[in-house]
Tab-separated table of C-alpha atoms in Angstrom:
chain	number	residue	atom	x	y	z
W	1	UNK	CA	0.000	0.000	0.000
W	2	UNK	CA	1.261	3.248	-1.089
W	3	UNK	CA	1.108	5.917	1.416
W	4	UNK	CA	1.311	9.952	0.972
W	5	UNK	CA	2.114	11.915	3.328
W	6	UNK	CA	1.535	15.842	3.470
W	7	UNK	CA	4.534	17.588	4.093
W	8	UNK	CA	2.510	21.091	4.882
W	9	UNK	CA	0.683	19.691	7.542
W	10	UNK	CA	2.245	21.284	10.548
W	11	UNK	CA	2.062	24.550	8.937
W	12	UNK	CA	-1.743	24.312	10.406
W	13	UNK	CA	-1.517	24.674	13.712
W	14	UNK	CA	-4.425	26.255	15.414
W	15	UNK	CA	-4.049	27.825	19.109
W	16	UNK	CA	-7.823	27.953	19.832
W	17	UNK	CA	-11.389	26.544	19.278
W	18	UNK	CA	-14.593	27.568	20.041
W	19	UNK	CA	-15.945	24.019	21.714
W	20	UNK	CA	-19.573	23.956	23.142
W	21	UNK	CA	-19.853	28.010	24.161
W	22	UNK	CA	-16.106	28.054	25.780
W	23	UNK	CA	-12.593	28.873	23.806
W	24	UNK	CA	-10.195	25.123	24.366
W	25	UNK	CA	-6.676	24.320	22.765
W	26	UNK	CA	-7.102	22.717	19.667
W	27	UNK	CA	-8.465	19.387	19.055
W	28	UNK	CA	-6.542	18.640	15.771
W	29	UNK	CA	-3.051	19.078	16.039
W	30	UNK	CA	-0.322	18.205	13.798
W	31	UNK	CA	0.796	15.517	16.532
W	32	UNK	CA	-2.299	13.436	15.450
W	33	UNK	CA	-0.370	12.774	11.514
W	34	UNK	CA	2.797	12.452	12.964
W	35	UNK	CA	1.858	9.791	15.601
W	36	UNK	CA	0.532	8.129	12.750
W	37	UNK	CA	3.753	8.719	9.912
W	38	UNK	CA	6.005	7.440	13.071
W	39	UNK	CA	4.027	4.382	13.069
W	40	UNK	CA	4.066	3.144	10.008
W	41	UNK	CA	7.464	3.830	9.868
W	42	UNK	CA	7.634	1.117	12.677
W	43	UNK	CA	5.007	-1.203	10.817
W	44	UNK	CA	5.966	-0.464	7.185
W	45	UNK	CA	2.968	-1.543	4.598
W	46	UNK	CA	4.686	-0.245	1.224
W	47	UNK	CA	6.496	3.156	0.135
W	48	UNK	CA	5.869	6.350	1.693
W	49	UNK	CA	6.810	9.714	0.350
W	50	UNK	CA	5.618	12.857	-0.570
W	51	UNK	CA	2.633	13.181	-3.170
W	52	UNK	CA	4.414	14.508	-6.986
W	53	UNK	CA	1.492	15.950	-8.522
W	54	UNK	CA	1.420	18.630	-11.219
W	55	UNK	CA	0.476	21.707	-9.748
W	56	UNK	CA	-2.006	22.820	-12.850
W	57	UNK	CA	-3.263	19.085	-12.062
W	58	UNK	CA	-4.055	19.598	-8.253
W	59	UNK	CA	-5.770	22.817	-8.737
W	60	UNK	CA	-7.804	21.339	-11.874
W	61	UNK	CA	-8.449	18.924	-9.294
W	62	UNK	CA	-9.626	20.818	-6.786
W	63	UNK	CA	-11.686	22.838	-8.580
W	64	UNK	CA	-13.814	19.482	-9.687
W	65	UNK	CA	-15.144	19.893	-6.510
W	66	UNK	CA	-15.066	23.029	-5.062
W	67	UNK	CA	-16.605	26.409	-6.176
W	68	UNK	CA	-14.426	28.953	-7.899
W	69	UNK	CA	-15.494	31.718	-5.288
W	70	UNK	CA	-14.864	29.753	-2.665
W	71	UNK	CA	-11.096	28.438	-3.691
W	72	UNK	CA	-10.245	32.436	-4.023
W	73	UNK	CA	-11.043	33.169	-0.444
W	74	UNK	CA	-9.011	30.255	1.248
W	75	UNK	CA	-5.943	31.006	-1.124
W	76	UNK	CA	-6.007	34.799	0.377
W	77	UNK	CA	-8.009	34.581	3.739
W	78	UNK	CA	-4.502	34.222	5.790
W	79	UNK	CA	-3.580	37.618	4.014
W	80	UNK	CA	-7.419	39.436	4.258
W	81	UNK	CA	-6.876	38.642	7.714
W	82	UNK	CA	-3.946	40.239	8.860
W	83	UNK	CA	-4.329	43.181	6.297
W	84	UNK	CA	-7.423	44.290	8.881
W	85	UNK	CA	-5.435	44.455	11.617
W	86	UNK	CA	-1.036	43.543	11.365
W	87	UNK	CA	-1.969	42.316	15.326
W	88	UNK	CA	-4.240	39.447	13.738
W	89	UNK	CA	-0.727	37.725	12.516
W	90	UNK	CA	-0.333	36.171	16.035
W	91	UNK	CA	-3.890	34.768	15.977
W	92	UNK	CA	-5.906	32.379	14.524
W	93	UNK	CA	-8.782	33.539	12.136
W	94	UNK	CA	-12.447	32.468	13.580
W	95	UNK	CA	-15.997	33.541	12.109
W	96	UNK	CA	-18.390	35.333	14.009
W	97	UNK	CA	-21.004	35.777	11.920
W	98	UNK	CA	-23.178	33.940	9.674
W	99	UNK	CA	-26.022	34.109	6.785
W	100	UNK	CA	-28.181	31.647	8.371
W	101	UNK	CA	-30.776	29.877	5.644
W	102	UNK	CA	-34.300	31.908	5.374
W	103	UNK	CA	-35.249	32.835	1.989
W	104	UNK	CA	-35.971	36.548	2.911
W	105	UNK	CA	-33.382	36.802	5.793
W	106	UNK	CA	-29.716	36.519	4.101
W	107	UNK	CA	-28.125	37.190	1.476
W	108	UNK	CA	-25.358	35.148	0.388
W	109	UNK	CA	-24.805	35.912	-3.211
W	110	UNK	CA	-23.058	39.081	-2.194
W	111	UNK	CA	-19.508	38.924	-1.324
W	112	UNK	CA	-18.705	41.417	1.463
W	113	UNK	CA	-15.906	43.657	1.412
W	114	UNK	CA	-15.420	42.701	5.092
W	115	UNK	CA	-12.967	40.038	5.801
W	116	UNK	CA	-14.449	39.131	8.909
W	117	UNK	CA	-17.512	38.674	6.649
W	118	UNK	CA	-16.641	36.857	4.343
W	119	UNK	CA	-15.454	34.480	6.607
W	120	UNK	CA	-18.712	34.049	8.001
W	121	UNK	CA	-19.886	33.308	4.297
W	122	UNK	CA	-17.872	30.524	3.712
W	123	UNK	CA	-18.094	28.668	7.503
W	124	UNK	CA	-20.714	26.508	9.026
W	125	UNK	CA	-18.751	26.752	12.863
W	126	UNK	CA	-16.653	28.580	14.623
W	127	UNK	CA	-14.249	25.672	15.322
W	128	UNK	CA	-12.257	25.622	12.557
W	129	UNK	CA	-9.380	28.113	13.100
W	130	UNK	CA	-7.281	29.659	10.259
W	131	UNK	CA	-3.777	29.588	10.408
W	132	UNK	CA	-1.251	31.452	8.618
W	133	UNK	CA	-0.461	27.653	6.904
W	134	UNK	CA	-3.403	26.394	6.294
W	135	UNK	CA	-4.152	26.479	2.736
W	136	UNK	CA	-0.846	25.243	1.949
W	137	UNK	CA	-1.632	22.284	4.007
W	138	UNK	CA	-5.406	21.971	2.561
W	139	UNK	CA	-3.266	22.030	-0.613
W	140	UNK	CA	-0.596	19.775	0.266
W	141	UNK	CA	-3.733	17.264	1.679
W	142	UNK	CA	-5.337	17.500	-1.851
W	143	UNK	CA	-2.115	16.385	-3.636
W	144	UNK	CA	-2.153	13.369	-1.220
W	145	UNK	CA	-5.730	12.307	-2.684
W	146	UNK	CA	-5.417	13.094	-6.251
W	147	UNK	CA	-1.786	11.268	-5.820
W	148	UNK	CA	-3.210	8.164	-4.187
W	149	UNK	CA	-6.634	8.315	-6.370
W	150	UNK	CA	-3.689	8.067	-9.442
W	151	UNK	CA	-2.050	4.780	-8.157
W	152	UNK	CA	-5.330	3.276	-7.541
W	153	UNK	CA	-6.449	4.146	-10.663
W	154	UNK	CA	-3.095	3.156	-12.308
W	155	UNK	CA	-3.712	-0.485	-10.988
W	156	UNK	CA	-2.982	-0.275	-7.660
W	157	UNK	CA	-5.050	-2.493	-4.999
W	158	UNK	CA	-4.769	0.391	-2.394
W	159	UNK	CA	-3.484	4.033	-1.506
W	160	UNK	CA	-3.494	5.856	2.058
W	161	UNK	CA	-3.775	9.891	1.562
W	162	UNK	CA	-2.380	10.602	4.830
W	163	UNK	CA	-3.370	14.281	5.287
W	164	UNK	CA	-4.434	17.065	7.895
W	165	UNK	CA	-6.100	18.726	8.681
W	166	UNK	CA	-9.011	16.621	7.267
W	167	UNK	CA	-11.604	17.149	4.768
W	168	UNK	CA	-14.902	15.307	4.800
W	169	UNK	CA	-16.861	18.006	6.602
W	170	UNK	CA	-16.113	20.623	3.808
W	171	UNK	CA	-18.328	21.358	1.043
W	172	UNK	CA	-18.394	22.892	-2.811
W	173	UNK	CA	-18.184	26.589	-1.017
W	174	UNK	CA	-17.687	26.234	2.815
W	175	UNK	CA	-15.549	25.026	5.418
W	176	UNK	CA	-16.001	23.442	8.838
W	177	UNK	CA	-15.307	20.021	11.316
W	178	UNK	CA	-11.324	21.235	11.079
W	179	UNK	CA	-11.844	20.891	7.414
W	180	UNK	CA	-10.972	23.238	3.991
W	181	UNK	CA	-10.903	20.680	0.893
W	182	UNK	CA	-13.141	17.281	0.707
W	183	UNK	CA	-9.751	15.232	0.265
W	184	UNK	CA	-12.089	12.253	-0.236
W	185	UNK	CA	-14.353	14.105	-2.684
W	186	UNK	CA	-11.078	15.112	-4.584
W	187	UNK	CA	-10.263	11.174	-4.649
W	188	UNK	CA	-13.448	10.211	-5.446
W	189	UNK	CA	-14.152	12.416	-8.641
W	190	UNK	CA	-10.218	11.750	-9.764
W	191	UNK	CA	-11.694	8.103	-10.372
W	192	UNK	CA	-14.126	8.664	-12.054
W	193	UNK	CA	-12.117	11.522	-14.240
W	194	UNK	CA	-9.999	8.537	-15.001
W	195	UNK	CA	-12.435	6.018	-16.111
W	196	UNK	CA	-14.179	4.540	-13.359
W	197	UNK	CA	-17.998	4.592	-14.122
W	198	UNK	CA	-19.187	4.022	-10.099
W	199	UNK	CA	-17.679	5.185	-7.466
W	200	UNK	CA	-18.010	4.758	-3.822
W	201	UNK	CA	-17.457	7.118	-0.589
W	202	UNK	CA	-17.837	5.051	2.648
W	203	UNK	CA	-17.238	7.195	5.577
W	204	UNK	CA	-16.511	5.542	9.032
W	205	UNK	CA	-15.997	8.948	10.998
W	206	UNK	CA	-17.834	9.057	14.005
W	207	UNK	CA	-19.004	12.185	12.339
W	208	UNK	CA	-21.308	12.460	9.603
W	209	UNK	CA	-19.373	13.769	6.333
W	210	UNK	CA	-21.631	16.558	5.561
W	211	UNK	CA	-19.503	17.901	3.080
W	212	UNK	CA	-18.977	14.594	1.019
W	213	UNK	CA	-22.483	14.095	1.040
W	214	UNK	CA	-23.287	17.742	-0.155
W	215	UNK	CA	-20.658	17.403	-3.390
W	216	UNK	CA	-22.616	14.412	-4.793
W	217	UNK	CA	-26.002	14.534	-3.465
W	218	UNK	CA	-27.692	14.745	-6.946
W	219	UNK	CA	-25.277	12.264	-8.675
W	220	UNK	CA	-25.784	9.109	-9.423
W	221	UNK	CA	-22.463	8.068	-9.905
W	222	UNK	CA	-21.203	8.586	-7.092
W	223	UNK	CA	-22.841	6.587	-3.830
W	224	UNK	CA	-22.047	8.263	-0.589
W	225	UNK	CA	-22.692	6.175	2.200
W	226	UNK	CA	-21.890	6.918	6.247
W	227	UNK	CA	-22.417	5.696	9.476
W	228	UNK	CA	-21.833	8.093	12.225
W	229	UNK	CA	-23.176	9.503	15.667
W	230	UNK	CA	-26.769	10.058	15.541
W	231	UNK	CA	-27.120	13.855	14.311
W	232	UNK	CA	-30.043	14.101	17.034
W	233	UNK	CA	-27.224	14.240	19.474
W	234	UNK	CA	-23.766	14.208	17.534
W	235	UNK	CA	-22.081	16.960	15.156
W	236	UNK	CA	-22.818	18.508	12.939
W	237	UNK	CA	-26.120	18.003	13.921
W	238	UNK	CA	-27.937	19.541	10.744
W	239	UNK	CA	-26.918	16.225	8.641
W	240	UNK	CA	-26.635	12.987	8.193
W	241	UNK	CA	-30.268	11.971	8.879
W	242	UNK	CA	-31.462	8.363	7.875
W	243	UNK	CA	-34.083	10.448	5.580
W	244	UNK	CA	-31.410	11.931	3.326
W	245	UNK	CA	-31.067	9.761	0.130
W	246	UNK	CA	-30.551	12.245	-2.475
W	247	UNK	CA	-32.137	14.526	-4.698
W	248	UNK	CA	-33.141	14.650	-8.711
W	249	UNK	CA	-30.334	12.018	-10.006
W	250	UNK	CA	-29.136	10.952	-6.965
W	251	UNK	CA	-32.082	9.969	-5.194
W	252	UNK	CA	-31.342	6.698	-3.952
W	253	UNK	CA	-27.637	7.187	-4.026
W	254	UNK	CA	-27.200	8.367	-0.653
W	255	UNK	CA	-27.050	5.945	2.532
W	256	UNK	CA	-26.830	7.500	5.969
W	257	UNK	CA	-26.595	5.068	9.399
W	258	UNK	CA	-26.684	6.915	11.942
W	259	UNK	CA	-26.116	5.441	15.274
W	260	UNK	CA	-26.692	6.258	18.967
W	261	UNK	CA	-23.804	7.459	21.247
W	262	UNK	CA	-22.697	4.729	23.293
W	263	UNK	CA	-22.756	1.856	20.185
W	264	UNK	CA	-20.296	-1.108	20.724
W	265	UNK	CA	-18.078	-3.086	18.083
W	266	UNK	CA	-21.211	-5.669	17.520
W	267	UNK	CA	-23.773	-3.165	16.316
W	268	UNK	CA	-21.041	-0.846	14.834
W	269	UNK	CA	-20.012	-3.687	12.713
W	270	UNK	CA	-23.341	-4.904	11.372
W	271	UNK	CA	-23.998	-0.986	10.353
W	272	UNK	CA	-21.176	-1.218	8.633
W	273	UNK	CA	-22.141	-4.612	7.031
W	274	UNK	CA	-25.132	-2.871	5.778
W	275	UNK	CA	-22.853	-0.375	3.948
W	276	UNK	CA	-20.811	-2.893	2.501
W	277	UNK	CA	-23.965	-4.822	0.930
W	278	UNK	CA	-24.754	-1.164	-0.456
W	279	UNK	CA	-21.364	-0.305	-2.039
W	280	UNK	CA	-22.186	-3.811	-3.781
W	281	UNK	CA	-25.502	-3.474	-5.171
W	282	UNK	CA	-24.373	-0.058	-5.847
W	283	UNK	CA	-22.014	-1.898	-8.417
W	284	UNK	CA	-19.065	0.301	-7.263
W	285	UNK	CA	-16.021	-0.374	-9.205
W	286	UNK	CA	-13.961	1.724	-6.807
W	287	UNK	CA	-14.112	2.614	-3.660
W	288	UNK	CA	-12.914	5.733	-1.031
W	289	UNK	CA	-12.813	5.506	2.882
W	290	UNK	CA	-12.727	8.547	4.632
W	291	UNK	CA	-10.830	6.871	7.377
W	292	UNK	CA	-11.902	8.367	10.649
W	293	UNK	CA	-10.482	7.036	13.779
W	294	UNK	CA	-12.368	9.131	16.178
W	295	UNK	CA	-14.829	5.744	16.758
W	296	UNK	CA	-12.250	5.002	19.343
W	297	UNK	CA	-13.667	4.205	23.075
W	298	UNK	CA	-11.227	6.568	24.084
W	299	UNK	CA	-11.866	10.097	21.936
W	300	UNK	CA	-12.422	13.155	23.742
W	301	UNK	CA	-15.083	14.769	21.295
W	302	UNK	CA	-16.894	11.576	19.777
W	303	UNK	CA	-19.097	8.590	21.651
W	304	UNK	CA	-18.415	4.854	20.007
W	305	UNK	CA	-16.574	2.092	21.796
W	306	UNK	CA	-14.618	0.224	19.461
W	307	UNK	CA	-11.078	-0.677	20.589
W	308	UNK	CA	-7.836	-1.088	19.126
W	309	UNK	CA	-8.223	-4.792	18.623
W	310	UNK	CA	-10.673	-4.516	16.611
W	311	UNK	CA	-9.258	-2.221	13.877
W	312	UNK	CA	-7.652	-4.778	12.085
W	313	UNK	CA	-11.222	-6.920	11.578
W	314	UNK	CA	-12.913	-3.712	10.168
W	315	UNK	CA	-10.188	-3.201	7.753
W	316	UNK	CA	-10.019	-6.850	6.580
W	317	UNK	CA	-14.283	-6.368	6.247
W	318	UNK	CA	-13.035	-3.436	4.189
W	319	UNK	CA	-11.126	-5.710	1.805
W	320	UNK	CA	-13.964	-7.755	1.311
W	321	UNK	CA	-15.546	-5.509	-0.968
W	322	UNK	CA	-13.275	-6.694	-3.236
W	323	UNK	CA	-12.570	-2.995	-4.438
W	324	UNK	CA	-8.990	-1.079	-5.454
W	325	UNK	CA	-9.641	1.540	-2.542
W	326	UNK	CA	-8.147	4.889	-1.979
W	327	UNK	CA	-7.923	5.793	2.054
W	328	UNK	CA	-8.330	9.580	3.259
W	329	UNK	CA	-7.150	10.144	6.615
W	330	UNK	CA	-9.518	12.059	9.054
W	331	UNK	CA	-10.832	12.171	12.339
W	332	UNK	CA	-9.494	10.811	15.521
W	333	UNK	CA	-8.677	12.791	18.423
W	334	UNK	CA	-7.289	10.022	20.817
W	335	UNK	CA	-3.733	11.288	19.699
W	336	UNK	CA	-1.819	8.750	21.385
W	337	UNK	CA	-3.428	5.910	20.247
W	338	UNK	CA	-4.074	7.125	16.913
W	339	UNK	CA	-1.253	5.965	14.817
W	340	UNK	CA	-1.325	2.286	16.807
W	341	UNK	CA	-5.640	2.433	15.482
W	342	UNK	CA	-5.114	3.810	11.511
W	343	UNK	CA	-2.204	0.987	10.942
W	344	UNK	CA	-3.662	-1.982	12.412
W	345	UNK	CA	-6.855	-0.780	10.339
W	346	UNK	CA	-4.860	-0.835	7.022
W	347	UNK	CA	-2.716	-3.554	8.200
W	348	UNK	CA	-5.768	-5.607	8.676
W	349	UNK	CA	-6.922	-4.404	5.299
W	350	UNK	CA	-4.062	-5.561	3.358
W	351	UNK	CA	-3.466	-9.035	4.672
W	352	UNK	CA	-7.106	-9.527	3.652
W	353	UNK	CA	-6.946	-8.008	0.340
């Protein structure tokens, strides 16, 4: 298994985040890829390097995905930023205002002159800092997908885009969940760029991947499929419903499990059975895992109980999908234990496969 690492990563480092009403240290940290790097460096499962990706390739890339307006703010919001005030270079960039949805309420067409504004515009929370580095890490993530999403699609049985911060929270024109660019959504659509006619995403964050879902939500070639903490209960609460299965061409192509806090490995496992016997009737000829780790018993911000044994039977239930399969690294907060969790996952995966 080819893995990529992003060199950028550490370059987004946030100080603060706005966590249920009170300001906390950060909850993704650049320890949380390196803890991971350091172990498979320990448990090697194939080459790992760097992703080489033309640049004019990444941002065609990219763009697939995300909205033009939206790309043009995160490759100058570090700069906006500071320009309103030189004292905002020693700290992070949070919104603090929002258009929230009401047909005669907000306006959202308009972009505001107002950094702090526009901010707002493109943001669902106010967890999510901005960092003078962070859209050359959202960059340098990107490359990881569209490199691994080329192996697999060169002939390749698997490829681990090991990138941060993560991605499956953000959407075609917002941010959010610690994420900038759908990494997984970049994967997914390079497949099918290069000739595979069904894709699958199946997401095993604790958290629902709101912004995976919202890329491809009237496609039908592209199933998206998640099981996660109950939205009821879990972030980010406005998605991720069992009632969501797409609109116009995609109805039908969109497969939400949610599950109550608390679930065990037994229950956790058949969901995810379910979503297997979807990605095959779906008659996926690929398939992307946004690989969340944050269904750990012992995460600070999420509420499963699997352990680390049992990492290595999900990924080998992976496997048996029988698809090449291009891995996107994202939540998981436990940071100790999250390197030890990721490889015995893709360990487990690859004996299988």
């Amino acid at each position: 298994m080819k893995t990529f690492h992003n060199p950028h990563h550490a370059g987004h480092a946030g100080q603060q985040e706005m966590f249920r009403g009170r300001m906390v240290p950060c909850h993704e940290v650049p320890a949380r890829l390196d803890f991971v790097l350091a172990e498979l460096q320990r448990r090697p499962l194939g080459t790992l390097t760097p992703p080489a990706v033309d640049a004019a390739a990444l941002d065609t890339a990219i763009a697939r995905v995300h909205d033009a307006r939206y790309l043009a703010f995160l490759a100058t919001a570090w700069d906006d930023w500071v320009a309103m005030d030189p004292a905002n270079a020693q700290r992070d960039a949070l919104p603090s205002v929002w258009p929230l949805a009401n047909r005669h309420g907000f306006r959202n067409d308009v972009l505001p002159h107002n950094f702090a504004a526009r901010l707002g515009l493109f943001s669902f929370d106010s967890g999510s800092p901005l960092t003078a580095g962070t859209w050359a890490a959202a960059r340098g993530g990107a490359a990881c997908a569209l490199a691994a999403a080329q192996a697999v699609a060169g002939g390749d049985r698997s490829a681990f885009a090991l990138s941060r911060p993560p991605g499956h929270h953000a959407g075609p024109d917002f941010l959010g969940g610690y994420c900038f660019l759908n990494n997984a959504a970049i994967a997914a659509q390079a497949l099918r760029d290069a000739g595979h006619a069904k894709v699958a995403v199946l997401d095993v964050d604790y958290h629902h991947g709101n912004g995976t879902q919202t890329i491809f939500y009237e496609r039908a070639d592209v199933l998206t499929v998640s099981l996660h903490g109950d939205p009821a209960t879990e972030y980010p609460f406005f998605l991720g419903h069992a009632d969501e299965r797409g609109a116009g061409a995609g109805t039908g192509f969109n497969l939400n499990l949610p599950l109550p806090r608390g679930t065990g490995v037994q229950a956790w496992r058949a969901a995810l059975d379910t979503a297997l016997r979807a990605v095959s009737d779906f008659g996926a000829d690929a398939l992307v895992v946004p690989l969340g780790l944050d269904t750990f018993e012992g995460d600070p911000i999420s509420g499963f109980t699997l352990q680390t044994g049992d990492y290595a039977a999900v990924g080998a239930a992976l496997a048996g999908a029988g698809l090449p399969t291009v891995f996107t690294f994202e939540g998981g907060y436990a940071v100790d234990e999250v390197g030890t969790n990721a490889v015995n996952l893709l360990e487990g995966f690859q004996r299988a496969a």
